[in-house]
Structures are given as structure tokens and as C-alpha cells.
XYZ file of C-alpha atoms in Angstrom:
219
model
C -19.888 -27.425 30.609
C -16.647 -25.162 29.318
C -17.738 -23.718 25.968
C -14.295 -24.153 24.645
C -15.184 -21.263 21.745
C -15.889 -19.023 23.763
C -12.589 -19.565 25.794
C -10.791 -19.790 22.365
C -12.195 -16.402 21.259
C -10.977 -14.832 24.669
C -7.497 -15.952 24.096
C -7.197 -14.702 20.436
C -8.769 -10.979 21.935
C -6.345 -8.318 21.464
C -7.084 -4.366 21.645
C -7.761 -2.534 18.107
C -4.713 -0.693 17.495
C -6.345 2.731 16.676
C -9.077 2.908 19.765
C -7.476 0.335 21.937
C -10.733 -1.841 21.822
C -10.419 -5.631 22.566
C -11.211 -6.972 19.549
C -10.409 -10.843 17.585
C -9.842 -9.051 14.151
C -6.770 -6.984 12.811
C -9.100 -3.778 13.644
C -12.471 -3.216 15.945
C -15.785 -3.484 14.049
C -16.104 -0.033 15.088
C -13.275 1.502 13.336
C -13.508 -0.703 10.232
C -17.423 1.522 9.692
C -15.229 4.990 9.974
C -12.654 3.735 7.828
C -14.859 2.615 5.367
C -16.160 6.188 5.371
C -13.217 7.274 3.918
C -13.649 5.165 0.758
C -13.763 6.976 -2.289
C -15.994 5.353 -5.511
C -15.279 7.673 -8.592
C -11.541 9.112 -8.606
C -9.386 9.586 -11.891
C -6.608 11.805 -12.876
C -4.908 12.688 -10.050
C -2.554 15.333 -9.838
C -3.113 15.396 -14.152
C -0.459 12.376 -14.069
C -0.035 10.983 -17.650
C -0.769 7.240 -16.104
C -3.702 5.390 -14.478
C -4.055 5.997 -10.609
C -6.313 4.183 -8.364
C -7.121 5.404 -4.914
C -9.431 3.592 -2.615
C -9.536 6.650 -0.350
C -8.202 10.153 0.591
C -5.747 10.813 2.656
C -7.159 11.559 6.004
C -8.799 11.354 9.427
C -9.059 7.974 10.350
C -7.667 6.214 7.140
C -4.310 8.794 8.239
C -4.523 7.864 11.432
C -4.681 3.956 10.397
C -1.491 4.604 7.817
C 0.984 6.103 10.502
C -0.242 3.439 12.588
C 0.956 0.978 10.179
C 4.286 2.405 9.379
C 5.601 3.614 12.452
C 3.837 2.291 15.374
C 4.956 -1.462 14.754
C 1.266 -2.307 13.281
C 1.769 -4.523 10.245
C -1.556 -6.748 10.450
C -3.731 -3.330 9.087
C -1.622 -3.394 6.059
C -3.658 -6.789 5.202
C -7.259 -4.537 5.797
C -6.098 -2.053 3.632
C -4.613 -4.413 0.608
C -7.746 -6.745 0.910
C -9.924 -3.108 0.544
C -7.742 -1.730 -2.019
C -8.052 -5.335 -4.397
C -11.832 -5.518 -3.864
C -12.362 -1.411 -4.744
C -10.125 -2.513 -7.943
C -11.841 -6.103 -8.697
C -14.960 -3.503 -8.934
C -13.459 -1.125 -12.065
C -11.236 -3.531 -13.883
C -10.989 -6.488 -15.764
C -8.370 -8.955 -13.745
C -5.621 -8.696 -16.276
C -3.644 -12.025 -16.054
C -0.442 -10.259 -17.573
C -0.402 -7.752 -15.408
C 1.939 -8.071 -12.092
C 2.465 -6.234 -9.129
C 5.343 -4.075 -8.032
C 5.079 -2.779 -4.644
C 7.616 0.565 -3.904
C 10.391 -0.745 -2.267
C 12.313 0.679 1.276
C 15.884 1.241 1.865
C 17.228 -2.016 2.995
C 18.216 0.644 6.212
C 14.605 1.907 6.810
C 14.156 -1.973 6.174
C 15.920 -3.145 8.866
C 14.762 -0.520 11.198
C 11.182 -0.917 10.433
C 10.839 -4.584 10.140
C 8.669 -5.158 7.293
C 7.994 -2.988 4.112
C 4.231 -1.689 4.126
C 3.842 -1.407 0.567
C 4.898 -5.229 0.174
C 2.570 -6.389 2.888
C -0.533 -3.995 1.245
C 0.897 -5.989 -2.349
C 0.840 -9.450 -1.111
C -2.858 -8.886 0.174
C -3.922 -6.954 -2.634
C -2.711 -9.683 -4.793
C -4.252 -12.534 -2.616
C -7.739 -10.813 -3.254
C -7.311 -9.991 -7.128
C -5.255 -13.130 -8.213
C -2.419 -10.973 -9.904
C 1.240 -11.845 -9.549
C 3.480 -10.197 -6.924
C 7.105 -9.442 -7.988
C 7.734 -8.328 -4.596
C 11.012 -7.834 -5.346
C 10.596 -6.522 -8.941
C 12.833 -2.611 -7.518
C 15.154 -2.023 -5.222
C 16.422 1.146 -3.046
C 19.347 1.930 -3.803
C 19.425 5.384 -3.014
C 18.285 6.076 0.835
C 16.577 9.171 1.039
C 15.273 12.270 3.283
C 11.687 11.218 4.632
C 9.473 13.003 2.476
C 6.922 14.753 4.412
C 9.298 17.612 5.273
C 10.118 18.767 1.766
C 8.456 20.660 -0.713
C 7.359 18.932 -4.186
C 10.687 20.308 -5.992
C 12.680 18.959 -2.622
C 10.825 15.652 -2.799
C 11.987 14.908 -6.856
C 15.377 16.136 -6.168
C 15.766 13.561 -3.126
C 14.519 10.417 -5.014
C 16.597 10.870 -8.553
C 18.024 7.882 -9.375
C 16.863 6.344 -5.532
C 15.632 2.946 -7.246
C 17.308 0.364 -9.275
C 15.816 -3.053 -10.710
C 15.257 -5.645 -8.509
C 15.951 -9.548 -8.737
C 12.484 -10.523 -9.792
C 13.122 -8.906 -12.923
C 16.267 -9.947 -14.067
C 14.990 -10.771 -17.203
C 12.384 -8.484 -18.939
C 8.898 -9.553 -18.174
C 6.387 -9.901 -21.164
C 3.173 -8.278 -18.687
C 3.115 -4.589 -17.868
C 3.246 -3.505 -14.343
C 1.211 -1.879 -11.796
C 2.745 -0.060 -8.682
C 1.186 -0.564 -5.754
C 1.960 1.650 -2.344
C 0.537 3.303 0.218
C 0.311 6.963 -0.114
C 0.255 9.340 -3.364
C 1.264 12.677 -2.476
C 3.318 14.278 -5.469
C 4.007 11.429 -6.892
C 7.577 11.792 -6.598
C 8.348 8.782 -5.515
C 6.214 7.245 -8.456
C 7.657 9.116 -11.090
C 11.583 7.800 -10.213
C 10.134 4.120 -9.689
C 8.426 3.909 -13.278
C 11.594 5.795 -15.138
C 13.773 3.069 -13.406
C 10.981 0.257 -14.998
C 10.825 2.278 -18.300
C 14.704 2.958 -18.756
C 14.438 -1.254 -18.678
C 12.065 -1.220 -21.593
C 9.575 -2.864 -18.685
C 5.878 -1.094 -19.325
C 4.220 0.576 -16.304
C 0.377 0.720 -16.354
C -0.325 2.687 -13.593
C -0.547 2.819 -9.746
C -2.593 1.648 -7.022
C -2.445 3.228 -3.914
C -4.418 3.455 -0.509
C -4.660 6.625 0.000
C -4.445 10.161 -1.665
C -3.325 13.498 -1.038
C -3.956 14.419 -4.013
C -7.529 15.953 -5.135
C -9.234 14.808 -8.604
C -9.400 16.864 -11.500
């Protein structure tokens, strides 16, 4: 008799993308244990930065390895592990604030088209579907397309993303919640700093960011 599961389950199979294992999932079982590793439990002021940040885990090894997978090796699905991490980690420390909505960091609607998807969006919409906030998805724009930023130094990095976002359709009138950022690396915090004086120049209240992954150590 065909167990028709079992044939099922071999169809859906595809290889993890970080250790090539065949697995049913958007990662192996294997490297879901080392990325949980990376998690971090206790992290606050980073980089001394006058709002809230929340980091579910540093910047590194295997959670690096999943990130430039991600981005630039045409794996989108991981971007739902990490959201789906990132809203249960922040489900654990705070209060589900109703008028609170999410802004993910926007692309260049060049590095869009190139890319094919936005990371930060697709990290949003699952961070969003674990937590129950709202996703402006479109709440900034790039209007400004800039140098990548891994090649310049911190003054470089500020320089290259003045005035590099604008406001985007979801908010064309001013919301009554605050926001919270959401993206998938804090380095600088360059790239932060120009998105919330874009929100803030609006009179549209930023209460901090969420973020995968930092560079940064705590204070």
C-alpha cells in the first residue's frame, strides 16, 4: 500500500540553503539549533542610541551567514525564520501595543528590481504575523539610491544616506500610533537615523527599532 505522506513529504524535500541538506522546512533542523545559538536574551542601548533597539541576535557566524544568504543569494523563505524569531524574542519583553505599527526600511526601487523582493518587508510581514501589529509596508520610500554600505566608514555611511528616504503612500495622512522600524542589520545606525528624521520631520513618532541582527556591542 503507497503511503501517500510519505510520497508527499518527498516531493515538498528541498536542500537547506546554508548546508545544502534535504530538508521540508525553509531551513534544516540542524541549522535552525546553531542559529538559535546566536540568540541574544538581555541587550539594550546599543551603540548609546537615544531610542529603543531590539536585537534578537549578533551579527555573526551562522546568523551572518543566514543574512547574506537572504539578501543576495536569491533566499527569501529565511526572511520568514528570522521575522517569526524576531516577533516571538519581542512578544517575550513587551506589551503588544495595538497603536503601534510597523515600518520596515525600504530599498531603492533599483536594488528593488534587481533583487526581487525587499528583506526587511518580508522579515516585517512575518514579524507582524507573529505579534499582531500593523504593517505599513509601504509607510518610506527610497528616494535617494545609495553606495552599499559595508565599504564605508561610519562618517561615509551618514553622508551617503542624507536625505535617501522620503514618506511613503501608507502614510499619506499622519498616523495617530507611533512607529517601530523593523530591518535586518544595525551596524551604525546610519541608515536608522535618516529613516526616523524623514518620520519625525512629518511630526510621525518613532519608538524604536527592531532588528535581526547587531553589529553593534551593548553598553
Amino acid at each position: 500500500m503507497i503511503n501517500w505522506k510519505n510520497l508527499l513529504n518527498l516531493f515538498l524535500q528541498s536542500n537547506c540553503p546554508l548546508c545544502q541538506r534535504s530538508t521540508s522546512q525553509e531551513l534544516c533542523p540542524n541549522c535552525v539549533r546553531q542559529l538559535q545559538k546566536c540568540h541574544i536574551y538581555d541587550i539594550s542601548n546599543i551603540g548609546q542610541n537615544p531610542l529603543p533597539i531590539f536585537a534578537w541576535g549578533v551579527y555573526g557566524g551562522i546568523l551572518k551567514r543566514a543574512i547574506a544568504a537572504m539578501k543576495y543569494e536569491n533566499q527569501p523563505q529565511i526572511a520568514r525564520c528570522l521575522g517569526q524569531w524576531l516577533g516571538e524574542a519581542w512578544l517575550l519583553h513587551y506589551e503588544c501595543d495595538r497603536q503601534l505599527v510597523v515600518v520596515p526600511i525600504p530599498l531603492h526601487a533599483s536594488k528593488l528590481k534587481q533583487r526581487g523582493y525587499n528583506q526587511a518587508a518580508l522579515i516585517a510581514e512575518s514579524f507582524c504575523a507573529t505579534t499582531g501589529l500593523q504593517l505599513k509596508q509601504n509607510g518610506l520610500k527610497r528616494i535617494k539610491e545609495t553606495e552599499a554600505q559595508f565599504s564605508l566608514s561610519a562618517s561615509e555611511r551618514e553622508k551617503n544616506l542624507t536625505a535617501a528616504f522620503g514618506l511613503g503612500k501608507d502614510f499619506d495622512h499622519r498616523p495617530n500610533a507611533s512607529v517601530l522600524i523593523v530591518d535586518d542589520i544595525y551596524t551604525t545606525g546610519a541608515t536608522v537615523k535618516s529613516a526616523i528624521q524623514t518620520l519625525c520631520n512629518s511630526g510621525i513618532a518613532v519608538s524604536g527599532l527592531a532588528v535581526v541582527a547587531t553589529a553593534v556591542k551593548d553598553n
